[in-house]
CSV table of C-alpha atoms in Angstrom, one decimal:
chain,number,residue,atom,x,y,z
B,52,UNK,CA,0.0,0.0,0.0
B,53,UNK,CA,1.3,3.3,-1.2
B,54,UNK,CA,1.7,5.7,1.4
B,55,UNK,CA,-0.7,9.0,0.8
B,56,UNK,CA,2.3,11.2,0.8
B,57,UNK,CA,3.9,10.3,-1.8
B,58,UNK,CA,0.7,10.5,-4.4
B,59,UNK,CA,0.9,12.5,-7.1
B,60,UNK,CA,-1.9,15.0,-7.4
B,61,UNK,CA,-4.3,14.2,-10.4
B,62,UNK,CA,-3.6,16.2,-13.6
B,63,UNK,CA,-6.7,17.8,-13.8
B,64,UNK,CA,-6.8,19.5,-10.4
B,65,UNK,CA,-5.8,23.4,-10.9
B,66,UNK,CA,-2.6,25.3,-10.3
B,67,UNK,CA,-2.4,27.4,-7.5
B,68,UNK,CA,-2.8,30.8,-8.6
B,69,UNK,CA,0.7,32.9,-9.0
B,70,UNK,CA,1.0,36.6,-8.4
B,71,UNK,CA,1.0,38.0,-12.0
B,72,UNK,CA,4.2,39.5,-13.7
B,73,UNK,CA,4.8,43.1,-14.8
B,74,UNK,CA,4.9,41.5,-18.1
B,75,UNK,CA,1.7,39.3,-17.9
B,76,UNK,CA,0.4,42.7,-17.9
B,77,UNK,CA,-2.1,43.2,-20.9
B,78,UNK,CA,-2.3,47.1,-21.9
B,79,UNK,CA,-4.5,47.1,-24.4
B,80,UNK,CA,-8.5,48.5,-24.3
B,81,UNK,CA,-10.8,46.4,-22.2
B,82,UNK,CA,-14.2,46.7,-23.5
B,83,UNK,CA,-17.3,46.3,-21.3
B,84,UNK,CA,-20.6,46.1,-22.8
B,85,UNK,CA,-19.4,47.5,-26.1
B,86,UNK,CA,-17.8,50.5,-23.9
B,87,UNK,CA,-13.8,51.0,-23.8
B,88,UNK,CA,-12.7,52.5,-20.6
B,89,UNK,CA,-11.2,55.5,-22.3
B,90,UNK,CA,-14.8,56.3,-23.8
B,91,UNK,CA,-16.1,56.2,-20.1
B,92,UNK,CA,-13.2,58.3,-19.0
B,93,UNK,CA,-13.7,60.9,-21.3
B,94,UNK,CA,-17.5,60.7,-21.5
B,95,UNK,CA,-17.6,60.8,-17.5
B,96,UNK,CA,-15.3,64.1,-17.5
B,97,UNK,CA,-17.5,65.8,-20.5
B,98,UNK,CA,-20.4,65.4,-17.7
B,99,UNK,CA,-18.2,66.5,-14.7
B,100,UNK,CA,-17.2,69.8,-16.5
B,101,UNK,CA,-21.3,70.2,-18.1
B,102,UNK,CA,-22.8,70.0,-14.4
B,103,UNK,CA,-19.6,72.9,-13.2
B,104,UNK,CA,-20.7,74.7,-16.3
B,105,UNK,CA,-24.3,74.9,-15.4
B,106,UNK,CA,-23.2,75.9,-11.8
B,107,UNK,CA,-21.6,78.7,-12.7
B,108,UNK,CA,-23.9,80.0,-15.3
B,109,UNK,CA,-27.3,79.3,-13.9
B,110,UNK,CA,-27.6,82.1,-11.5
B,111,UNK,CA,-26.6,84.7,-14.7
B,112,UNK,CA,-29.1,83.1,-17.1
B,113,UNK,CA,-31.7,83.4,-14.2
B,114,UNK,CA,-30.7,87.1,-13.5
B,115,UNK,CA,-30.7,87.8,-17.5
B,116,UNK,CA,-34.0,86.1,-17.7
B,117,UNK,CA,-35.7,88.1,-15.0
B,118,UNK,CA,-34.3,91.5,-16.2
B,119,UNK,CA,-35.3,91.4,-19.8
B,120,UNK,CA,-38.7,89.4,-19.2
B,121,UNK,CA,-41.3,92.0,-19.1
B,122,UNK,CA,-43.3,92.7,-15.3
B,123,UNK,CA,-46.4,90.6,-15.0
B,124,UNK,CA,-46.7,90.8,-11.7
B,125,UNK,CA,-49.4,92.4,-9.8
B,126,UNK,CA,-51.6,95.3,-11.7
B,127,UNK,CA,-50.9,96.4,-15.3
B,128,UNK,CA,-49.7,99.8,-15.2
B,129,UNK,CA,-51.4,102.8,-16.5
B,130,UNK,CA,-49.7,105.2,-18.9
B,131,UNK,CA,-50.0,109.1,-17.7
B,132,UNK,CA,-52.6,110.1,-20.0
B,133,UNK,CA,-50.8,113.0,-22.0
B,134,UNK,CA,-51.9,116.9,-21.3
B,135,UNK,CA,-52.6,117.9,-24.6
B,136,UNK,CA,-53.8,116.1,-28.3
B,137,UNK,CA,-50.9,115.1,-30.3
B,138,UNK,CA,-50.6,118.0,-32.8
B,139,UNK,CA,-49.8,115.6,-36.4
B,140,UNK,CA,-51.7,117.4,-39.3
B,141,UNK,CA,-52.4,120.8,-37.5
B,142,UNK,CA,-50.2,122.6,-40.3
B,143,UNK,CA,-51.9,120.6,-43.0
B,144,UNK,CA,-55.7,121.4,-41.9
B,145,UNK,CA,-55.0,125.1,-41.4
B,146,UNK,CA,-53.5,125.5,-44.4
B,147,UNK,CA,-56.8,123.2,-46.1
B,148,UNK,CA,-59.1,125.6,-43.7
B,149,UNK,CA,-57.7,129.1,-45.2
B,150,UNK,CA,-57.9,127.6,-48.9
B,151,UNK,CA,-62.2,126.6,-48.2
B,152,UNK,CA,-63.0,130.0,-46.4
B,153,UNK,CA,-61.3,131.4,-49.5
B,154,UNK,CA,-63.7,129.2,-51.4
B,155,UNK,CA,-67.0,130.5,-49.7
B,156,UNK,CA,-66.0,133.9,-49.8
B,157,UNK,CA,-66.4,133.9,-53.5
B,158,UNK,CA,-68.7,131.3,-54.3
B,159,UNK,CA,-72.0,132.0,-55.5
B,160,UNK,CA,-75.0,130.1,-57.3
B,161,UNK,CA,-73.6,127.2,-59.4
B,162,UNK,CA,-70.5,126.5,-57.2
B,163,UNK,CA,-71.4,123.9,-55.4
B,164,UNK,CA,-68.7,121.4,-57.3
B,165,UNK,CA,-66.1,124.3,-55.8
B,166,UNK,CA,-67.1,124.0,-52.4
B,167,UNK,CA,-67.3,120.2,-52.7
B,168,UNK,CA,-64.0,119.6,-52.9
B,169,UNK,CA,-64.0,121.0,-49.7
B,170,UNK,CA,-67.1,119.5,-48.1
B,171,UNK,CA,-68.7,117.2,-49.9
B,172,UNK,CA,-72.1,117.7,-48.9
B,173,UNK,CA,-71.9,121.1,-50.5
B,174,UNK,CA,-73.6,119.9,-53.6
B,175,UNK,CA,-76.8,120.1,-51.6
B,176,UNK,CA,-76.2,123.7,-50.5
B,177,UNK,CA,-78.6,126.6,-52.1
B,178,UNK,CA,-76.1,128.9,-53.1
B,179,UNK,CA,-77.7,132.6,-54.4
B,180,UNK,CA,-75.7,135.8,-55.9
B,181,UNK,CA,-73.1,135.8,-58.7
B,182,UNK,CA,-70.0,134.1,-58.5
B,183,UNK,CA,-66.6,135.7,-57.4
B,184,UNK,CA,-68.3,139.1,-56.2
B,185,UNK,CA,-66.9,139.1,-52.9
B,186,UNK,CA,-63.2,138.3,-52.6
B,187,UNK,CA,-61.2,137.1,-49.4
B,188,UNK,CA,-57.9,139.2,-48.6
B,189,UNK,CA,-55.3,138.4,-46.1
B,190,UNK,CA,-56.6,135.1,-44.9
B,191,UNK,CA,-54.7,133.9,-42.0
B,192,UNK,CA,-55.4,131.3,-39.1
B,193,UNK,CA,-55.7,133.1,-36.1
B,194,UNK,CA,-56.5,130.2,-33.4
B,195,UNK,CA,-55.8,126.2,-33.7
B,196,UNK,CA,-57.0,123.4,-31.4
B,197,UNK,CA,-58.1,120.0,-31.7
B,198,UNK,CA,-61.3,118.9,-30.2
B,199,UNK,CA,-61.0,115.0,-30.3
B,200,UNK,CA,-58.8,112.4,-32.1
B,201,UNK,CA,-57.9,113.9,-36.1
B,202,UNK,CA,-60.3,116.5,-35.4
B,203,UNK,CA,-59.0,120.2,-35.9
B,204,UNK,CA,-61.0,123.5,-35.0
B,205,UNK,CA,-59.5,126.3,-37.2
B,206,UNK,CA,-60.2,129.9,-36.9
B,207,UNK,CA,-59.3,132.0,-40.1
B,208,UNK,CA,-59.2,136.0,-40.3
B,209,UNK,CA,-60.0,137.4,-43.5
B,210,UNK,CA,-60.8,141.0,-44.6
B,211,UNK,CA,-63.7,140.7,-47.6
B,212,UNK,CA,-64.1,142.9,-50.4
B,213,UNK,CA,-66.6,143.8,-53.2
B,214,UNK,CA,-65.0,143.3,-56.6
B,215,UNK,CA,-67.8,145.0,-58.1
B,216,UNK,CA,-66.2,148.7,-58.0
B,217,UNK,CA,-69.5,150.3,-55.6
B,218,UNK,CA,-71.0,154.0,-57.6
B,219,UNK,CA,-69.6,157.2,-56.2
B,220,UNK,CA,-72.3,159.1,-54.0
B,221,UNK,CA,-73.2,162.1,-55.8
B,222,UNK,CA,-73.6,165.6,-53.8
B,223,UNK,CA,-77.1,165.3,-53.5
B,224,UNK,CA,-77.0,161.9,-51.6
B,225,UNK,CA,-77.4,161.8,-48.2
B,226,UNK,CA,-75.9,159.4,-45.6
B,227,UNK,CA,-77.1,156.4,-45.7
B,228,UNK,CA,-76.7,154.3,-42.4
B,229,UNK,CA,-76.4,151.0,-44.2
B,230,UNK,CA,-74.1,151.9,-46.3
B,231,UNK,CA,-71.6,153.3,-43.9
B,232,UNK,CA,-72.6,149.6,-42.0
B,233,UNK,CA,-71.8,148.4,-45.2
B,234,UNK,CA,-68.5,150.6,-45.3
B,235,UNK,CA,-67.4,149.5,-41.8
B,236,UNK,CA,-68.0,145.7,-42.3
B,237,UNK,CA,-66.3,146.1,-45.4
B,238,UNK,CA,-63.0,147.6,-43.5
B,239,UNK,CA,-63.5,145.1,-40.7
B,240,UNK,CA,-61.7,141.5,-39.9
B,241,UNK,CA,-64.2,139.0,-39.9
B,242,UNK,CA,-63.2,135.5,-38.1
B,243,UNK,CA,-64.4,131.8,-39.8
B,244,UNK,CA,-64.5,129.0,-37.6
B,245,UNK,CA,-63.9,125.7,-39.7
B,246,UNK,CA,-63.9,121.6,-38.3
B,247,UNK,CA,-61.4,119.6,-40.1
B,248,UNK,CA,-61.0,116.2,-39.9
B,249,UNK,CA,-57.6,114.4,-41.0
B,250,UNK,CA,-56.5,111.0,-41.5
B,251,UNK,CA,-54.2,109.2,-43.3
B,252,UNK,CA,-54.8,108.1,-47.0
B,253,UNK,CA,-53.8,104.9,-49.0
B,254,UNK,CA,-50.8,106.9,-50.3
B,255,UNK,CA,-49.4,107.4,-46.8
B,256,UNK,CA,-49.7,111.0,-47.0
B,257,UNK,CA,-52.8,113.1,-44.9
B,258,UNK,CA,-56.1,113.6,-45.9
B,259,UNK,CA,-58.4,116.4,-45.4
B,260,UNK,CA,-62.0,117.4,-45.3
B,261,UNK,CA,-64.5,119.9,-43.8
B,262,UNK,CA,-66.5,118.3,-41.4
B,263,UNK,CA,-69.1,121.6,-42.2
B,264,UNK,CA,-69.4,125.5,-44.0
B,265,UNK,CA,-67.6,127.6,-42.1
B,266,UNK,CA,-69.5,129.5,-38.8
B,267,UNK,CA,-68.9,133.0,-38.8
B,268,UNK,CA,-67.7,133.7,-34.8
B,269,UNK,CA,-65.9,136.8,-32.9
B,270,UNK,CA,-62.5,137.8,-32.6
B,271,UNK,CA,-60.4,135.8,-30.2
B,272,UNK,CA,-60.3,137.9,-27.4
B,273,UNK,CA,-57.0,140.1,-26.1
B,274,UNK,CA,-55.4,138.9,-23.1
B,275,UNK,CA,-53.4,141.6,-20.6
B,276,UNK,CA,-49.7,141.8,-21.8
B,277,UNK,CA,-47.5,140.1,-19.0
B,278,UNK,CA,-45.1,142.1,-17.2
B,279,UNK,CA,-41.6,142.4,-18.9
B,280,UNK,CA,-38.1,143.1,-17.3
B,281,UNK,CA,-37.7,146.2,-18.3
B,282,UNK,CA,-38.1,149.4,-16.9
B,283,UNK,CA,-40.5,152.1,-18.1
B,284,UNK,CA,-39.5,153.6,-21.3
B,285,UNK,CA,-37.7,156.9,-21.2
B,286,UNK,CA,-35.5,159.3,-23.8
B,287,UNK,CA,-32.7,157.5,-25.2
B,288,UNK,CA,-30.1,160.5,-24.1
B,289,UNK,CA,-27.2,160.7,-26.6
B,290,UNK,CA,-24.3,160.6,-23.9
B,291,UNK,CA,-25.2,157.0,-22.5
B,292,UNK,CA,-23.2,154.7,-23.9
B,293,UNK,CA,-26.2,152.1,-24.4
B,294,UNK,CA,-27.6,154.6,-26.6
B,295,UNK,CA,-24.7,155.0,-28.8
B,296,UNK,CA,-23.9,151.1,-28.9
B,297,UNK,CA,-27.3,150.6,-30.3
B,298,UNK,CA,-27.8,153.3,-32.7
B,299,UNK,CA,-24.4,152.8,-34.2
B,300,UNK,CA,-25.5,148.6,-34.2
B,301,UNK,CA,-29.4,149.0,-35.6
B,302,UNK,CA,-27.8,151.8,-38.4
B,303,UNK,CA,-25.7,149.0,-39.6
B,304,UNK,CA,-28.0,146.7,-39.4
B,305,UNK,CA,-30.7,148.2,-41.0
B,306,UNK,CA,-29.2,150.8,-43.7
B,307,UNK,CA,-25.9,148.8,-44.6
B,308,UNK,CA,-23.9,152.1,-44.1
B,309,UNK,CA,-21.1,150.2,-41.8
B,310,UNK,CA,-19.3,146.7,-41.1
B,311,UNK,CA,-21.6,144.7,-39.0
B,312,UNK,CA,-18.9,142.7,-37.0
B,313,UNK,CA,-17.6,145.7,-35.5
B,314,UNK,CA,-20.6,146.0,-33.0
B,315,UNK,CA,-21.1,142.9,-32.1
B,316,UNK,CA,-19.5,140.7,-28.7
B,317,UNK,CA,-17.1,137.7,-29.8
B,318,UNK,CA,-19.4,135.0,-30.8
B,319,UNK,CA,-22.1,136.5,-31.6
B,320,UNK,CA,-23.2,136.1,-35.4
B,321,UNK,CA,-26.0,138.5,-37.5
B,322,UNK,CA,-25.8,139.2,-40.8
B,323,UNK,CA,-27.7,142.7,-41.8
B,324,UNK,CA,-31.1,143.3,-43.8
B,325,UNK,CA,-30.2,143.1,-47.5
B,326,UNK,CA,-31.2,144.9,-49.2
B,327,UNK,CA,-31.1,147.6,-47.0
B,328,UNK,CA,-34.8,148.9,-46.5
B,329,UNK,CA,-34.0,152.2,-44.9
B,330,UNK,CA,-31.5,155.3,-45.6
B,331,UNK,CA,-31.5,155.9,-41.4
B,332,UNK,CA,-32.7,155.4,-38.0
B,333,UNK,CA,-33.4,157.4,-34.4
B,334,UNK,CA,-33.1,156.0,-31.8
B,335,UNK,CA,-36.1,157.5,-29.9
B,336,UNK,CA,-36.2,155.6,-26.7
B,337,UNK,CA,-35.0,152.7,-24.4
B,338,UNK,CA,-36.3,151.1,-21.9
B,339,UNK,CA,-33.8,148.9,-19.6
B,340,UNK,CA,-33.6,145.9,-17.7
B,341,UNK,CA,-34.4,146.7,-14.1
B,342,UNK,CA,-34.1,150.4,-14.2
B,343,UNK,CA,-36.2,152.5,-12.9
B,344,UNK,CA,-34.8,155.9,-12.1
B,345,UNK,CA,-33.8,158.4,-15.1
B,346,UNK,CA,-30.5,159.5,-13.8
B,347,UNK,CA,-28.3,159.5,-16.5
B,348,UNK,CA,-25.9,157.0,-17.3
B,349,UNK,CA,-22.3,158.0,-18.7
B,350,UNK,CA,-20.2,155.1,-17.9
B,351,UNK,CA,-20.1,151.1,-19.2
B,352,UNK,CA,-19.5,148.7,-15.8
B,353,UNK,CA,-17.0,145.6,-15.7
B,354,UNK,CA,-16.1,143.5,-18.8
B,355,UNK,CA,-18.3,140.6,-19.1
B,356,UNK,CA,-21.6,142.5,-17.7
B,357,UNK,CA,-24.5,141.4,-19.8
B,358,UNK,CA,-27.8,143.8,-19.9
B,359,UNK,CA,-31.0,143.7,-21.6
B,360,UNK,CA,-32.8,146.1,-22.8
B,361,UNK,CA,-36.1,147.8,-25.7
B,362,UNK,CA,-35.5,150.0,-28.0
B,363,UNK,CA,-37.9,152.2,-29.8
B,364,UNK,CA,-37.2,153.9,-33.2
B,365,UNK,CA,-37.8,155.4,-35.8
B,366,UNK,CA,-36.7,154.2,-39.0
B,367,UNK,CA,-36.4,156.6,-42.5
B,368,UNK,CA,-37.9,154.3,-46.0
B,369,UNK,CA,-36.3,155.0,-49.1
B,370,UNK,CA,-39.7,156.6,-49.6
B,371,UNK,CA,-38.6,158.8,-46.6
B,372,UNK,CA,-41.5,158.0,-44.7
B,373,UNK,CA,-40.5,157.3,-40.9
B,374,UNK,CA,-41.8,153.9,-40.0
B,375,UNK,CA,-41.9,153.2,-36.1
B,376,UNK,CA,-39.4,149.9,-34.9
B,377,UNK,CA,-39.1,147.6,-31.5
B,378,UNK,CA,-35.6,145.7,-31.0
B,379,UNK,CA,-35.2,143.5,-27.7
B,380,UNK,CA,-31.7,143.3,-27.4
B,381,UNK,CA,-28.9,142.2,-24.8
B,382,UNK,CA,-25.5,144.3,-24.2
B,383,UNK,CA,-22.3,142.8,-23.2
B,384,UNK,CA,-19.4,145.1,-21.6
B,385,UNK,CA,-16.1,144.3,-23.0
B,386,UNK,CA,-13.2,147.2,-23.0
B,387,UNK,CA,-15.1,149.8,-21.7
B,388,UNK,CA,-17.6,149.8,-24.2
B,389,UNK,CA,-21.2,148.0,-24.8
B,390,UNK,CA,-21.2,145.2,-27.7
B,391,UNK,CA,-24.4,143.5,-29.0
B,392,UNK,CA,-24.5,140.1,-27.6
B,393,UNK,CA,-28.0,139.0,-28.9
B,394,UNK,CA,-31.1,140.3,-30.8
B,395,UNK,CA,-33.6,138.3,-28.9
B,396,UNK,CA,-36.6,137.1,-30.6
B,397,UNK,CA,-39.0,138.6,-27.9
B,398,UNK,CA,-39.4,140.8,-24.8
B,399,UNK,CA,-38.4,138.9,-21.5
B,400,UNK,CA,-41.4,138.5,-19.2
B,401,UNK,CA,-40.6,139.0,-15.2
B,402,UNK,CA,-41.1,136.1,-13.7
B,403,UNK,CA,-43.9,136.1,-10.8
B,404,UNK,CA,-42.3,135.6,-7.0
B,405,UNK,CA,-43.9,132.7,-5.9
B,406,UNK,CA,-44.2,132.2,-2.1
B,407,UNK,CA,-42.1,129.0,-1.7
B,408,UNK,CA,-39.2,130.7,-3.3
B,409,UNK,CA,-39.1,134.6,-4.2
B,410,UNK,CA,-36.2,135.7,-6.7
B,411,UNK,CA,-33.5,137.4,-5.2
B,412,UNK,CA,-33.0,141.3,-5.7
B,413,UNK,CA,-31.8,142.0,-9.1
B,414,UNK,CA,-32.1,138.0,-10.1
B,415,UNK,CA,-34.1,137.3,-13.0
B,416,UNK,CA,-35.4,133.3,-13.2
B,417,UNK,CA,-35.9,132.2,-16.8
B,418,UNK,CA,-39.5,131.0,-16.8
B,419,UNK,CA,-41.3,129.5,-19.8
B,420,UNK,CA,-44.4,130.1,-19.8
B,421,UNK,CA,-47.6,127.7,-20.2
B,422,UNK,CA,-48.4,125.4,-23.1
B,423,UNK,CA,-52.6,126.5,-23.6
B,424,UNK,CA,-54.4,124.2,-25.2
B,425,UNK,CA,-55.4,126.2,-28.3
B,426,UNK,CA,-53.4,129.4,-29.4
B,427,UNK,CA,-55.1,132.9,-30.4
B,428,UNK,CA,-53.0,135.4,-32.7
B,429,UNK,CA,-53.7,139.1,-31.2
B,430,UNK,CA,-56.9,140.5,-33.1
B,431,UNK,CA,-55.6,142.3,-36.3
B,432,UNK,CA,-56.8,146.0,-36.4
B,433,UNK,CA,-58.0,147.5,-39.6
């Protein structure tokens, strides 16, 4: 009997395992379920770097989102509604509103096709008289305002006239009330009130029509002249220097006889009348920025002292006629003399103290005054 420890183990029983050798080592790709491990690698730090992407920009997108996103939240907000009707087409429909009063001045039986184009339910109208006997002179829109969405009110001033030359009164005639009333509304302004309505055409461009004949109404009243800066007028004395900076400036200006630029302050730029329209001027009467005594004035104060100030004159035509003039102007003291520094376009109101904040003595606040909501020319005088 064979001893059990010298049996050889059977062939088919399995090797111990051996610690592998550096090179038992297999570098190649291991796949796993059709994946290599570089593939996961790379697809595991393309994921890694996504999520630290989203991190970082997912509070911007959120604050980009909420800034540009319009408000939804809580109660729609109302828009100020505005103080006064947008003006588009108010210099189309006063220009359309002179050219029908013109119309209906001189229209007479058989013109209703004239006045049609106008307002087209003229051709209903019972027009009597002969056509063109009146005539309309010196039309001009006087007062402008808009009564509701493309609707325009327009108020034109015109002075009418017979074209039919009227026979001279003999001696023997004696005066005759109606026609002196005749006479006087003859010589008078008279005021048409037309509706226009505008819109805008297939072309793009405005339309226009009367809305109805025009209704005959009264001059726009006259409002009180607001106070001005000024002080009252008084003799324009030949010594002050203000007189002679402006009566050598205006004698330039108006008669050409001398070099504009040499009256005038650095920077300032006015080209004269051409052609000249008068032969000379005189310089009547100024009336200055918050003076109000009438000592005289024989000196010119520190360079860079501005002043403003009326001036009243009398201009000579080539006809040598003297025609009355009114020039707002401001001063500027430079080198001991006065140099025009502006021809303003208008007198400058005072400004009212309020009782929150009174102007200083000798301050003078630039105030603009009040949009109205329709606009009245002053009443033309015959």
């Amino acid at each position: 009997m064979k001893s059990a420890w010298n049996r050889r183990p059977a062939k088919e029983a399995a090797a111990p395992d051996t610690e592998p050798q550096d090179w038992d080592i297999d570098e190649g790709p291991q796949d796993v379920a059709g994946w290599s491990t570089g593939a996961q690698a790379n697809t595991a730090a393309a994921l890694r770097w996504t999520a630290w992407g989203l991190l970082v920009l997912g509070p911007l997108l959120g604050t980009f989102a909420y800034l540009s996103a319009p408000a939804q939240a809580g109660p729609a907000q109302k828009k100020p509604a505005p103080t006064a009707p947008a003006a588009t087409g108010s210099q189309g429909a006063a220009g359309f509103a002179q050219l029908f009063v013109a119309a209906c001045i001189s229209a007479g039986e058989g013109d209703q096709d004239k006045l049609a184009a106008y307002y087209p339910d003229a051709t209903s109208l019972r027009l009597e008289g002969d056509s063109d006997r009146h005539r309309g002179e010196q039309l001009t829109v006087v007062r402008l305002r808009q009564t509701d969405r493309g609707i325009w009110s327009v108020t034109v001033a015109a002075r009418i006239t017979d074209t039919a030359p009227s026979a001279k009164p003999s001696d023997d005639d004696r005066p005759n009330t109606k026609d002196d009333a005749k006479a006087a509304a003859a010589r008078a302004v008279r005021y048409f009130q037309v509706p226009v309505a505008t819109a805008p055409t297939a072309g793009g461009a405005s339309g226009y029509t009367a809305l109805a004949m025009p209704a005959e109404v009264s001059a726009p009243e006259r409002i009180e002249a607001p106070a001005l800066v000024y002080g009252p007028m008084r003799p324009a004395l030949p010594a002050d220097p203000r007189t002679q900076a402006v009566t050598e400036f205006l004698n330039a200006y108006l008669t050409g006889a001398r070099e504009l630029d040499r009256y005038l302050a650095p920077g300032t730029r006015l080209a004269p009348v051409a052609p000249p329209p008068y032969t000379g001027i005189a310089v009547d009467s100024l009336a200055i920025e918050g003076e109000k005594g009438t000592e005289p004035v024989t000196t010119v104060p520190g360079d860079g002292t501005t002043l403003r100030l009326l001036v009243a004159l009398r201009a000579t035509g080539h006809d040598e006629v003297r025609v009355p003039l009114t020039y707002a102007l401001t001063l500027k003291a430079r080198a001991g003399r006065w140099e025009i520094a502006g021809l303003d376009g208008a007198p400058t109101p005072a400004a009212a103290p309020t009782a929150s904040a009174a102007p200083s003595a000798g301050a003078i606040p630039s105030t603009a005054p009040s949009t109205p909501t329709s606009s009245a020319a002053p009443t033309a005088t015959p």
